[in-house]
XYZ file of C-alpha atoms in Angstrom:
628
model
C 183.229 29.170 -20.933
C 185.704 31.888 -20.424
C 187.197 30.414 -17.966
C 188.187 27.880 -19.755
C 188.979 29.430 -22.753
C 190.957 32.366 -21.153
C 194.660 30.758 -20.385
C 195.568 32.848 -17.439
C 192.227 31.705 -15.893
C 193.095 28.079 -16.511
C 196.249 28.069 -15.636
C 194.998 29.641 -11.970
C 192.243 27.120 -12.145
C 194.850 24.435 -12.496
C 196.409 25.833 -9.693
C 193.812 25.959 -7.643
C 193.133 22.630 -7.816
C 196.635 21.669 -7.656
C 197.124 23.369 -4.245
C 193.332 21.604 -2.672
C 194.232 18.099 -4.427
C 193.810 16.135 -1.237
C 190.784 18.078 0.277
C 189.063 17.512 -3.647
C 189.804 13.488 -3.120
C 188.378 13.197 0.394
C 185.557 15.432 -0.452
C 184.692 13.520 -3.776
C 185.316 10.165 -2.394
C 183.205 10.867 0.839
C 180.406 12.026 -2.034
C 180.583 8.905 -3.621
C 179.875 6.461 -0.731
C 177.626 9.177 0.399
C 175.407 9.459 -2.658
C 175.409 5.342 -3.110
C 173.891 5.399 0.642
C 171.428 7.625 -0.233
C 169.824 6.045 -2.958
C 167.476 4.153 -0.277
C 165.633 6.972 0.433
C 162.623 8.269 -1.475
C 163.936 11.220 -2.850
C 165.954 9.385 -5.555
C 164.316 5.765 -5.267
C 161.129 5.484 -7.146
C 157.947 3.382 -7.121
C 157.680 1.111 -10.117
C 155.284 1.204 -12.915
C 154.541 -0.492 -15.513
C 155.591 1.015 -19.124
C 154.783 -1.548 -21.682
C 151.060 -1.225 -22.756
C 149.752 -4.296 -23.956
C 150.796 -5.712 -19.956
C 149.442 -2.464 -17.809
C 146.211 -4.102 -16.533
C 145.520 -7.528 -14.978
C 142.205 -7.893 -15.830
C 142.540 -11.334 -17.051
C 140.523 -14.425 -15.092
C 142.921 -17.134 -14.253
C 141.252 -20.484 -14.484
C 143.936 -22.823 -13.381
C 142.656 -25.363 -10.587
C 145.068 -28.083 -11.327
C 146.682 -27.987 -7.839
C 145.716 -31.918 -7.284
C 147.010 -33.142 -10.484
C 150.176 -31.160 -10.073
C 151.450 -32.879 -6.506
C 150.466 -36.203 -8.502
C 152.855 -35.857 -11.326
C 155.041 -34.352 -8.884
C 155.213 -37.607 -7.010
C 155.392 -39.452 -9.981
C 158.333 -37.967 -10.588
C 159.637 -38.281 -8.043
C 159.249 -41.871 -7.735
C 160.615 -42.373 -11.118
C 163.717 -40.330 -10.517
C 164.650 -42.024 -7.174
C 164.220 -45.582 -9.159
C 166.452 -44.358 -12.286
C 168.659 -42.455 -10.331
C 168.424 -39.750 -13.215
C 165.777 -37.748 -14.953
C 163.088 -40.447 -15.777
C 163.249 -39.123 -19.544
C 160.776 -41.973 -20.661
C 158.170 -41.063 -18.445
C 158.598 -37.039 -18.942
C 158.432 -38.049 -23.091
C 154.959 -40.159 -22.193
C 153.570 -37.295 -20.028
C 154.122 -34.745 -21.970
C 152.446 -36.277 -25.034
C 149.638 -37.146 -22.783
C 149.035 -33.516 -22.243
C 148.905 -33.224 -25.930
C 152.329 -31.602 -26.265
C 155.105 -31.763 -29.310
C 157.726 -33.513 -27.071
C 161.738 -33.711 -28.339
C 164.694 -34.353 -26.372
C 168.277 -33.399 -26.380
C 171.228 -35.199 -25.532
C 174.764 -33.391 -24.239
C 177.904 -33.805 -22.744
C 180.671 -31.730 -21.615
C 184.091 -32.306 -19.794
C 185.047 -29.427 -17.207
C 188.309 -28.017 -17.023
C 188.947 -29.113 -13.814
C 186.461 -31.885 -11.685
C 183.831 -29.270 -9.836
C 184.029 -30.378 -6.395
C 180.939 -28.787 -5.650
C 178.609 -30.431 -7.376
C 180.884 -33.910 -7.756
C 180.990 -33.831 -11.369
C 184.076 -33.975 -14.004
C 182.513 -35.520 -17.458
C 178.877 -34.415 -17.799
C 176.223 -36.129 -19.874
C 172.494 -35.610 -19.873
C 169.523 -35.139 -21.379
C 166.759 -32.279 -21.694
C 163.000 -33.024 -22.398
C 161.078 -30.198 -24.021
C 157.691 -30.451 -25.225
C 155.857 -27.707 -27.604
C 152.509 -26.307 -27.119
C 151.930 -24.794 -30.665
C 150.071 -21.436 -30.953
C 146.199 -22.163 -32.329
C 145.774 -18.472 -33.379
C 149.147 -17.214 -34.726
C 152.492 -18.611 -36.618
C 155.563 -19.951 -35.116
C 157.011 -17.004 -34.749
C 157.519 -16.433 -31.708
C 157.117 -18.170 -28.153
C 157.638 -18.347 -24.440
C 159.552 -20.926 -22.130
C 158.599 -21.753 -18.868
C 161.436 -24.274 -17.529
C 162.561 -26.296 -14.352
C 166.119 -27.236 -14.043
C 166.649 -30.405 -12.309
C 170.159 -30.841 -10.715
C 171.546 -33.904 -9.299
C 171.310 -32.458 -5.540
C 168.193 -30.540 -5.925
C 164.379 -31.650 -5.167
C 162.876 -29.949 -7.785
C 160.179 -32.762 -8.481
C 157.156 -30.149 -7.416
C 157.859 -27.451 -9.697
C 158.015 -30.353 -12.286
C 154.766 -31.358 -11.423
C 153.016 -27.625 -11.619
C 155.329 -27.559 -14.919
C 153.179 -30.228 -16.343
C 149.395 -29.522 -14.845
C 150.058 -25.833 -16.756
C 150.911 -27.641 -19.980
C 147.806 -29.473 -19.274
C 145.709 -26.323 -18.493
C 147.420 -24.578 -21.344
C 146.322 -26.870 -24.086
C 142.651 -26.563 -23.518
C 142.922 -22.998 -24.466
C 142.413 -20.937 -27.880
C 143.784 -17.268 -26.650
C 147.725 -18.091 -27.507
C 149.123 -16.372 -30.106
C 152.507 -17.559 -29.185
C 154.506 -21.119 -28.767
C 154.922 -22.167 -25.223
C 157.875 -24.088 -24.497
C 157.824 -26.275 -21.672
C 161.874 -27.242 -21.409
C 163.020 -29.487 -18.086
C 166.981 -29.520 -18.209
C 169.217 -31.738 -16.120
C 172.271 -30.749 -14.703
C 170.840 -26.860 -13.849
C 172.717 -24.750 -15.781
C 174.421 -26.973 -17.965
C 171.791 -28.583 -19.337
C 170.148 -25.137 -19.708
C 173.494 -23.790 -21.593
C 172.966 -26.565 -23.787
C 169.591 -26.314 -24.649
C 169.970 -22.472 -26.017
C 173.235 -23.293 -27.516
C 171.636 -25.940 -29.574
C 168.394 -23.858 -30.144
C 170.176 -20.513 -31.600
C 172.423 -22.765 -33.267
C 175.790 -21.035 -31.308
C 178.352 -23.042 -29.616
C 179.960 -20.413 -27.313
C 181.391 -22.838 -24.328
C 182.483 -25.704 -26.320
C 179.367 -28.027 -25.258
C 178.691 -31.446 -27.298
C 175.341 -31.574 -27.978
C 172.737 -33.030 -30.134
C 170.911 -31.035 -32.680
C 167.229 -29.884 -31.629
C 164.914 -32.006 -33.806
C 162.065 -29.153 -33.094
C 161.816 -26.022 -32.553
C 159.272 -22.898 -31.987
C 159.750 -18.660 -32.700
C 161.708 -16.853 -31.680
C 161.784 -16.765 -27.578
C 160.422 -13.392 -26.462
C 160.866 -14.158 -22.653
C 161.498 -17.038 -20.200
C 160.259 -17.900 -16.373
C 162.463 -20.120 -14.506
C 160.947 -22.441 -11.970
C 162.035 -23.594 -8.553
C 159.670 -24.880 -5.985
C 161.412 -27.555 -2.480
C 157.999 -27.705 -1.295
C 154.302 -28.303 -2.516
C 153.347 -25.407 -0.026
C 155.306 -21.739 -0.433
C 155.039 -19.314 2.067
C 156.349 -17.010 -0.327
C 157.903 -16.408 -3.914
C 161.318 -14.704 -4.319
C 162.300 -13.886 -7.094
C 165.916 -13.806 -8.711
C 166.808 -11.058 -11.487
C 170.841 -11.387 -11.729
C 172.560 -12.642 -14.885
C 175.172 -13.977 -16.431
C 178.131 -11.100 -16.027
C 175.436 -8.728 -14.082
C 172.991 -8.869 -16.900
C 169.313 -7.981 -15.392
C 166.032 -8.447 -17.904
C 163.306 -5.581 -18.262
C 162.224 -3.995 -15.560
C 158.589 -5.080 -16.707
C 159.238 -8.545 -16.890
C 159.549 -7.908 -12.813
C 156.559 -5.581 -12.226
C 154.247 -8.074 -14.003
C 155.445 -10.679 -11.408
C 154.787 -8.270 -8.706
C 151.487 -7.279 -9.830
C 149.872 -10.931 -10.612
C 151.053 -11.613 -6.693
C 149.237 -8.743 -5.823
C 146.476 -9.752 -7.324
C 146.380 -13.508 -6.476
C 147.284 -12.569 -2.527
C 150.718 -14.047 -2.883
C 153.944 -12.350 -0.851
C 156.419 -11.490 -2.991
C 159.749 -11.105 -1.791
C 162.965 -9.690 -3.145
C 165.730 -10.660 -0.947
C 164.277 -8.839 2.353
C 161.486 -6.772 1.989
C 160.976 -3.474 3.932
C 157.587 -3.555 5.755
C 157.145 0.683 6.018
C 159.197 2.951 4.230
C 157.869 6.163 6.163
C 159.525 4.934 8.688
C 163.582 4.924 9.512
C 163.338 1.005 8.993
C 162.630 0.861 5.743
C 165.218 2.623 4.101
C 167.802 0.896 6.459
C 166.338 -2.405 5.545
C 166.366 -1.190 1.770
C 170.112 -0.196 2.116
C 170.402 -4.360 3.363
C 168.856 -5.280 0.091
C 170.390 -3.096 -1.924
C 173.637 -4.222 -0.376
C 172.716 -7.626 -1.218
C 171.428 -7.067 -5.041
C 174.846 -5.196 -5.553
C 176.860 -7.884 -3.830
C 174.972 -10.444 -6.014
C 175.288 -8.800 -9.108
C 178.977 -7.956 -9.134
C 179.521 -11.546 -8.828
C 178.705 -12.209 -12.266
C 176.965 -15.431 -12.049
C 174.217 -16.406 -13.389
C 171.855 -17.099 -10.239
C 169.199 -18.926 -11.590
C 168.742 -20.417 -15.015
C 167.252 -17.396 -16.484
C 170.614 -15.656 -16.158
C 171.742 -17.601 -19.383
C 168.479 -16.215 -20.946
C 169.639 -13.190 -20.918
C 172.737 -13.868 -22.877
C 170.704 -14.169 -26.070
C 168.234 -11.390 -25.698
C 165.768 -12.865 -23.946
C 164.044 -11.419 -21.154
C 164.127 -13.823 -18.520
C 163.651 -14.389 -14.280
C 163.774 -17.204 -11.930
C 160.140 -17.967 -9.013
C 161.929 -19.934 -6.312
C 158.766 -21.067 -4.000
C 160.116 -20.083 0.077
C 158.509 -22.466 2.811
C 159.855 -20.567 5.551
C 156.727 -21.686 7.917
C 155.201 -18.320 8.374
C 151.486 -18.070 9.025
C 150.065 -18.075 5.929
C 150.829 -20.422 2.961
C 149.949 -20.719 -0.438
C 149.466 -24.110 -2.227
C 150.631 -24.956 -5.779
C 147.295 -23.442 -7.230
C 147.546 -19.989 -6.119
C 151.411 -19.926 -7.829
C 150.266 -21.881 -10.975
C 147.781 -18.838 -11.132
C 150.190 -16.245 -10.876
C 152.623 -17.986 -13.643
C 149.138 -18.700 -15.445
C 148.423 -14.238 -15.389
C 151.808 -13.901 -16.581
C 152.175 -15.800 -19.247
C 148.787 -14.479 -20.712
C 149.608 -10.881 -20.823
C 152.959 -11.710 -22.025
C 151.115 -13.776 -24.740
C 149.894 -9.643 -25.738
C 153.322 -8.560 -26.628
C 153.886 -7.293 -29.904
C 157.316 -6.824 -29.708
C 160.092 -7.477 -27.571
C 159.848 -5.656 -23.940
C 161.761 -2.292 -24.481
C 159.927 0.285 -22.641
C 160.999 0.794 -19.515
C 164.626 0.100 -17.763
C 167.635 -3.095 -18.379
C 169.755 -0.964 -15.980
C 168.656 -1.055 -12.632
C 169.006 -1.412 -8.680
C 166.532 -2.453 -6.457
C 166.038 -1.753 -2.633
C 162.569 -3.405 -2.736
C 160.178 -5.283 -4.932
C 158.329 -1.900 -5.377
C 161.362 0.748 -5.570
C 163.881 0.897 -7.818
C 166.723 3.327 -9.032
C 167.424 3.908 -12.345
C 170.911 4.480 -13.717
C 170.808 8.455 -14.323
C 170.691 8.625 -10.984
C 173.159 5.532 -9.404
C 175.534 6.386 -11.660
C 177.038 10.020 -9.971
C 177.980 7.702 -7.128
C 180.468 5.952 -9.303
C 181.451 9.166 -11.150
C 182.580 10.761 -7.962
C 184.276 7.804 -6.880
C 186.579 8.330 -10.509
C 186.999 11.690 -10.203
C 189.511 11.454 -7.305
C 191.366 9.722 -9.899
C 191.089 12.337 -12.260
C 192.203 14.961 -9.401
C 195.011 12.671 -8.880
C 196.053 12.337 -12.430
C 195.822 16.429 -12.964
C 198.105 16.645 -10.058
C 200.933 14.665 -11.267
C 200.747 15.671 -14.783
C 201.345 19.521 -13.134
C 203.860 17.809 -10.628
C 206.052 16.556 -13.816
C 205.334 19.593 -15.756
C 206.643 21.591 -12.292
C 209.838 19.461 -12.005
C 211.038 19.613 -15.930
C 210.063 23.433 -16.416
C 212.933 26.156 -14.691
C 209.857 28.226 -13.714
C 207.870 25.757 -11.661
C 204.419 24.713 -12.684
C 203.628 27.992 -13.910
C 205.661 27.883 -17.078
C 204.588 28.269 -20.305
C 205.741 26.351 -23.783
C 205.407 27.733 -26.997
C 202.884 26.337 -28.657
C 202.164 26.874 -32.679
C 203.558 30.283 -32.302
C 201.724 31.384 -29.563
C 203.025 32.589 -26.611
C 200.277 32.116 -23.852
C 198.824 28.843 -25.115
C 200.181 26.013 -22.449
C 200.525 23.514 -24.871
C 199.667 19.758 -23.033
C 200.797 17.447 -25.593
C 204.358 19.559 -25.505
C 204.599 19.252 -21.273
C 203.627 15.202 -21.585
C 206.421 14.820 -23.828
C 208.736 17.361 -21.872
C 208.119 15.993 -18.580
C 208.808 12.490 -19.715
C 212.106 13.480 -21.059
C 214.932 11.903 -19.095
C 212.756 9.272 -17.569
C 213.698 6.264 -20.232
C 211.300 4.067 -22.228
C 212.350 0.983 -20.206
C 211.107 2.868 -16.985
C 207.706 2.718 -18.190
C 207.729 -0.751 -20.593
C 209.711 -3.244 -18.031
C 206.928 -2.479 -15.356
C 204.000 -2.516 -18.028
C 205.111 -5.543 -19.243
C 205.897 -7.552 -16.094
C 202.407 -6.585 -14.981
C 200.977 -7.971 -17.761
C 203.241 -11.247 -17.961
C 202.322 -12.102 -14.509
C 198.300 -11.227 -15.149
C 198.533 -13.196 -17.719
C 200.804 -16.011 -15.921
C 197.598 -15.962 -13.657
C 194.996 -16.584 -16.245
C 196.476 -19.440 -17.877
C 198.665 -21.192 -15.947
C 196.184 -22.876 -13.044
C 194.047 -24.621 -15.913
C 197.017 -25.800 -17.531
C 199.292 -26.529 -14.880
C 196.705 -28.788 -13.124
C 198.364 -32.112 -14.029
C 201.578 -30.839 -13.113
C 200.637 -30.028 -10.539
C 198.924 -33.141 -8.850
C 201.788 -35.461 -10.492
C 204.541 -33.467 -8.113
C 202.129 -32.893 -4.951
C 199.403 -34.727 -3.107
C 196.637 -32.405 -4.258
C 193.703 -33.390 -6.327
C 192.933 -31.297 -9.880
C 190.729 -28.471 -8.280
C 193.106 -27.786 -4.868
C 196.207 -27.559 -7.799
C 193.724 -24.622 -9.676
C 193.382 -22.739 -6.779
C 196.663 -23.316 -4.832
C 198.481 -22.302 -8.170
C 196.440 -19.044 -8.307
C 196.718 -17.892 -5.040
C 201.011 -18.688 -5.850
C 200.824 -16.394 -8.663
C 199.282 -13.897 -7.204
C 201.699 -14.150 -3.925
C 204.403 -14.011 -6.674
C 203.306 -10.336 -8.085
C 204.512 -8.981 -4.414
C 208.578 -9.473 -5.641
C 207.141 -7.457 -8.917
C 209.080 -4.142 -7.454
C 212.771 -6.236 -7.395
C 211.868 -7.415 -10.953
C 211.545 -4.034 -12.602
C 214.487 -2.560 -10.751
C 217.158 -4.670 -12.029
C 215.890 -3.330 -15.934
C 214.655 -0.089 -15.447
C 217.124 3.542 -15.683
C 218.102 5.046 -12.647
C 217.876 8.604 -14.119
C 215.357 10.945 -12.851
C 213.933 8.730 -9.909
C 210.915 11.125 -9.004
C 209.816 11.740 -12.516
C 210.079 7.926 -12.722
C 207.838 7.100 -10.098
C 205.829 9.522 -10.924
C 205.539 8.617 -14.894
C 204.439 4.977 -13.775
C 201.739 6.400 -11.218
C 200.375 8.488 -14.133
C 200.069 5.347 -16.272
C 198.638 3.662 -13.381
C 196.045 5.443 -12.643
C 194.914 6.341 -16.257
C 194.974 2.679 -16.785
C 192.178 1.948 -13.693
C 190.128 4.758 -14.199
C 189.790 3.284 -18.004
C 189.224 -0.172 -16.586
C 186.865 1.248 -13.897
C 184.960 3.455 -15.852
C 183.880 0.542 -18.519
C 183.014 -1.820 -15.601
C 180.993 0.937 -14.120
C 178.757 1.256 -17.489
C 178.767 -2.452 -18.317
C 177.906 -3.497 -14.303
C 177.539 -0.748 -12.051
C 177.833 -2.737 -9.314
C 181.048 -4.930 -9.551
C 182.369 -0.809 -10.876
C 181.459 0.591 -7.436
C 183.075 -1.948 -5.436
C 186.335 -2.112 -7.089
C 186.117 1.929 -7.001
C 185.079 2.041 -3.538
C 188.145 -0.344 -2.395
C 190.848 0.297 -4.607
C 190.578 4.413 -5.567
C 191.739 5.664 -1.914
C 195.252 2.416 -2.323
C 195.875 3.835 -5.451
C 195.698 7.629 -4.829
C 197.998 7.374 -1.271
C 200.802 4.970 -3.355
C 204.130 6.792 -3.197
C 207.703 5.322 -2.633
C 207.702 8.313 0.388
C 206.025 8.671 4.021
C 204.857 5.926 5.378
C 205.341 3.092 3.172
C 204.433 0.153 5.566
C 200.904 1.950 6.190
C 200.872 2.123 2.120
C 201.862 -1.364 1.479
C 199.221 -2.944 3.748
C 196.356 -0.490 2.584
C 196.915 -1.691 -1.040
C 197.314 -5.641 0.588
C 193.812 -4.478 1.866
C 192.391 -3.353 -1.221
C 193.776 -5.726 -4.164
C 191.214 -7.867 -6.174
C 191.154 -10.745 -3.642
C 191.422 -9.243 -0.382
C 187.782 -7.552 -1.751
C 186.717 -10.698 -2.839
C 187.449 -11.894 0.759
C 186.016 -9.500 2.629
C 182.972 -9.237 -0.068
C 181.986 -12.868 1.038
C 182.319 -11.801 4.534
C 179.770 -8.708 4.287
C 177.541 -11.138 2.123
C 177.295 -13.598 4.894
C 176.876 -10.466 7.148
C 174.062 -9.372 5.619
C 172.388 -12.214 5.419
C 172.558 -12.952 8.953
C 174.914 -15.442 8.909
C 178.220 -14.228 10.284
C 181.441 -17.103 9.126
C 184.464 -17.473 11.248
C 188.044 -16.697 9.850
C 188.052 -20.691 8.920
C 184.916 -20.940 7.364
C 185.408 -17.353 5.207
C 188.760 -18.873 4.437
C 187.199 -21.823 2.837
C 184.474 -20.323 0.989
C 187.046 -17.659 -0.365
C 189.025 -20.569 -1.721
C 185.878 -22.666 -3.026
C 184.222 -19.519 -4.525
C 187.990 -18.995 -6.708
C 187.630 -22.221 -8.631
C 183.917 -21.431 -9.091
C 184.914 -18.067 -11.020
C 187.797 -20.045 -12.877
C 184.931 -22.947 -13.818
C 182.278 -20.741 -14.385
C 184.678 -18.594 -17.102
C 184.944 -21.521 -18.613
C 181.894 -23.479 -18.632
C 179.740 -20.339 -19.111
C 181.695 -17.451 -20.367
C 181.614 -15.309 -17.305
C 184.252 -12.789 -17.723
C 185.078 -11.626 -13.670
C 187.649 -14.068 -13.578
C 189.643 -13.245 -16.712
C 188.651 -9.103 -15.845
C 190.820 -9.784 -12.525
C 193.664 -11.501 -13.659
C 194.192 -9.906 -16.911
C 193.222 -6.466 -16.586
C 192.908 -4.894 -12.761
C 195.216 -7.146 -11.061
C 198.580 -6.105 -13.414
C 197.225 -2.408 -12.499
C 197.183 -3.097 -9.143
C 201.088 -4.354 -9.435
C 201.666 -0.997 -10.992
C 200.583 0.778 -7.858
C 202.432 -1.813 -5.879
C 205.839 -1.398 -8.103
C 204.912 2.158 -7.557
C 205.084 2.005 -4.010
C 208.162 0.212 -3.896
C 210.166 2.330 -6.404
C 214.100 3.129 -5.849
């Protein structure tokens, strides 16, 4: 503490630093990626456990043997959907009460902003089937979901069939102390948004929808269901959220351990076969890679990512037939779901214990956020170096004595007084140096945001483009626009004091993205870390001096897009599917109006985080570079 306290000490410290800026960047930056790679390996990634009590054993006997009736409803579904062309909602209704269910349905529509080319769908109208299985032995107070979502393109009609032969199973027993929901939605995620919408009585994404005529307790966690085949060579399982939300880390080792027990594989994107090994880790770090990738995307990747929205803890079973050697019918997965569902049926409160914030190299490791986060925190605190250096460099050029001067302070002599130096170094640089930039950032940020929704029309009236192409052609002119930012600013802002200028702006600048960063990191650590990784080393090298075409084409490089570009290429990478130039070209553009529909059909915030917040900072450092 005396060092800090003692202002000849700090003012040497502050030196000090000042004089190894660049070695402190390199070395902290190098830290960062190096401490993110090492979270692979054993020494910081840990075995999971289970915290929460009431679901740390597994001795419960699953009964279910209901394989045979399951792939018959499932090809009576079937049948009935290819004759209706839609969910057969008459038949689901008749099953379910069969079963001996409380069966409701839900109507809803909703009109995109812009027709989603993906899916072929503009004006969207459905309907979701639930039915109720009412707790013998408690109130309806609370309950449990298990739902299938049923898309136009997907063949989803076995996990509809094990859906029903549970709700069968389920309603010749006496243990439940909770409501089990059985909910089938159409339209995936739509229908899903719907559905919750209608049952917490929110309307959040402007959805039309009919009220729910019954209802259960309050949801204490949800399993999402998605099975191609009747036989599964393996379950993986899919924990990312809407805007990087993940659900309790108990929710997952329950999954894990009923597989165990049952003889199921488990999978979480790849799984590493023997972590004593060099393999394992390497093959973790893929994962990892993956989970990261995945999360900072901020979709929801399964319907239990709009679970998690409302506080309930929530994962998606998608059944693999990859035709491995050994397979697993419907039984030995309507067993596992069967094991979970009974010990969450224990709970007496909402799962708590153990972590929300999380990364996982394997099904069995994870890292917790103490000790992920330093590798973001090192990654800021080049920008912190960087900020201490210019505020000394202004401080240097407005003082006679060089950065070693002092300001009187509250009448005393040796106190270096930073509030005084902000305002001294600033002197002579003009207001208008610092507002025209701010604000031309921010006009064209938001120019971005709002203009490709609402200039769609316009847009295909005057060109041969349909709705969608107009979205994403119109961003991508925006966002070429920003590049003539620097000739903007110059024709407003004062030609006095060009260095301190610059150098004013830069300060903003980077105070301004290690806010931005810094929030992202501790909301989603993983979109953080990216943007830090990419856009920290742009934004500490921009200078109007040295090598300015080197400068310009490292920040080109590192805006929000090029990483969302090259992102998509290291997915696809990973994954083992390299893409060509063409076909990463394409999926860049298709994956921009999915982040402008998905902000507005679902609320995920990436897209307006981009256009209104990181990409006017990164036309600061860009105006920076480009300074007169």
């Amino acid at each position: 503490m005396g060092l800090l306290s003692d202002p000849v000490r700090r003012r040497a410290l502050a030196r000090l630093v000042l004089r190894l800026n660049a070695p402190l960047c390199v070395l902290s930056y190098v830290a960062g990626i190096a401490w993110f790679l090492a979270l692979v390996f054993p020494p910081l990634t840990q075995r999971t456990y289970m915290s929460e009590n009431a679901m740390g054993s597994t001795m419960v006997e699953e009964q279910f043997a209901g394989g045979d009736r399951a792939r018959a409803f499932a090809r009576d579904f079937a049948a009935h959907r290819k004759k209706s062309g839609a969910l057969p909602v008459a038949w689901l209704e008749r099953t379910m009460r069969s079963v001996g269910l409380e069966v409701y349905t839900q109507s809803f529509s909703r009109k995109l902003p812009f027709p989603d080319e993906t899916h072929e769908r503009y004006m969207v109208s459905g309907t979701n089937v639930y039915g109720i299985l009412r707790a013998p032995r408690a109130a309806s107070t609370e309950s449990l979901v298990l739902t299938v979502p049923c898309g136009s393109d997907s063949t989803n009609s076995q996990a509809v069939g094990l859906l029903l032969a549970l709700a069968a199973h389920f309603r010749g027993q006496i243990y439940w102390a909770k409501d089990i929901i059985f909910l089938v939605t159409e339209h995936d995620l739509l229908g899903t948004e719907a559905w919750l919408e209608a049952y917490h009585d929110v309307n959040v994404t402007g959805m039309q929808s009919s009220p729910l005529q019954g209802r259960a307790g309050a949801i204490q966690a949800a399993v999402a269901l998605e099975l191609s085949s009747d036989v599964v060579t393996s379950l993986d399982v899919a924990v990312e959220g809407l805007n990087g939300q993940l659900p309790n880390l108990d929710l997952l080792n329950l999954f894990q351990t009923f597989c165990q027990k049952g003889a199921c594989c488990a999978r979480f994107r790849l799984q590493p076969q023997d972590w004593t090994s060099l393999d394992g880790p390497l093959q973790g770090l893929q994962t990892l890679l993956l989970m990261v990738l995945r999360q900072a995307s901020g979709r929801p990747h399964g319907s239990h990512g709009l679970f998690l929205r409302y506080r309930v803890e929530a994962l998606t079973l998608r059944g693999i037939n990859s035709f491995r050697q050994y397979k697993y019918d419907l039984v030995a997965v309507g067993k596992a779901l069967e094991g979970m569902f009974r010990k969450l049926n224990h709970l007496l409160e909402r799962l708590h214990q153990s972590f929300f914030l999380y990364l996982l190299p394997a099904l069995s490791r994870f890292v917790s956020i103490g000790l992920y986060m330093p590798a973001a925190g090192f990654l800021l605190l080049v920008l912190g170096l960087k900020i201490s250096s210019l505020h000394e460099a202004e401080v240097g050029l407005e003082e006679p004595g060089g950065a070693g001067g002092m300001v009187v302070v509250f009448g005393d002599p040796l106190a270096p007084g930073p509030i005084s130096k902000s305002l001294c170094a600033l002197q002579g640089v003009g207001l208008a140096s610092l507002v025209a930039p701010l604000l031309i950032s921010q006009a064209m940020g938001l120019a971005l945001y709002v203009l490709p929704v609402l200039g769609q029309h316009v847009a295909t009236q005057h060109f041969p483009v349909a709705e969608a192409e107009a979205v994403v052609l119109t961003l991508l002119a925006i966002y070429a626009a920003g590049l003539a930012l620097p000739h903007n600013t110059h024709r407003v802002v004062s030609t006095q004091a060009p260095d301190r200028g610059w150098m004013a702006l830069k300060l903003v600048a980077l105070i301004y993205l290690a806010l931005q960063l810094g929030c992202i990191a501790l909301t989603n650590f993983s979109l953080g870390f990216l943007l830090a990784t990419t856009m920290v080393p742009a934004a500490a090298l921009a200078k109007p001096h040295g090598p300015r075409t080197l400068y310009a084409a490292l920040l080109v490089l590192t805006s929000p897009a090029a990483t969302l570009l090259g992102s998509l290429f290291l997915w696809r990478e990973l994954q083992e599917a390299p893409l060509s130039l063409a076909e990463g070209w394409q999926l860049f553009l298709a994956a921009l109006a999915q982040g402008v529909l998905e902000h507005h059909t679902y609320g995920a915030l990436l897209f307006p985080l981009l256009s209104l917040g990181l990409y006017p900072c990164w036309l600061l450092f860009w105006n920076v570079l480009f300074w007169k």
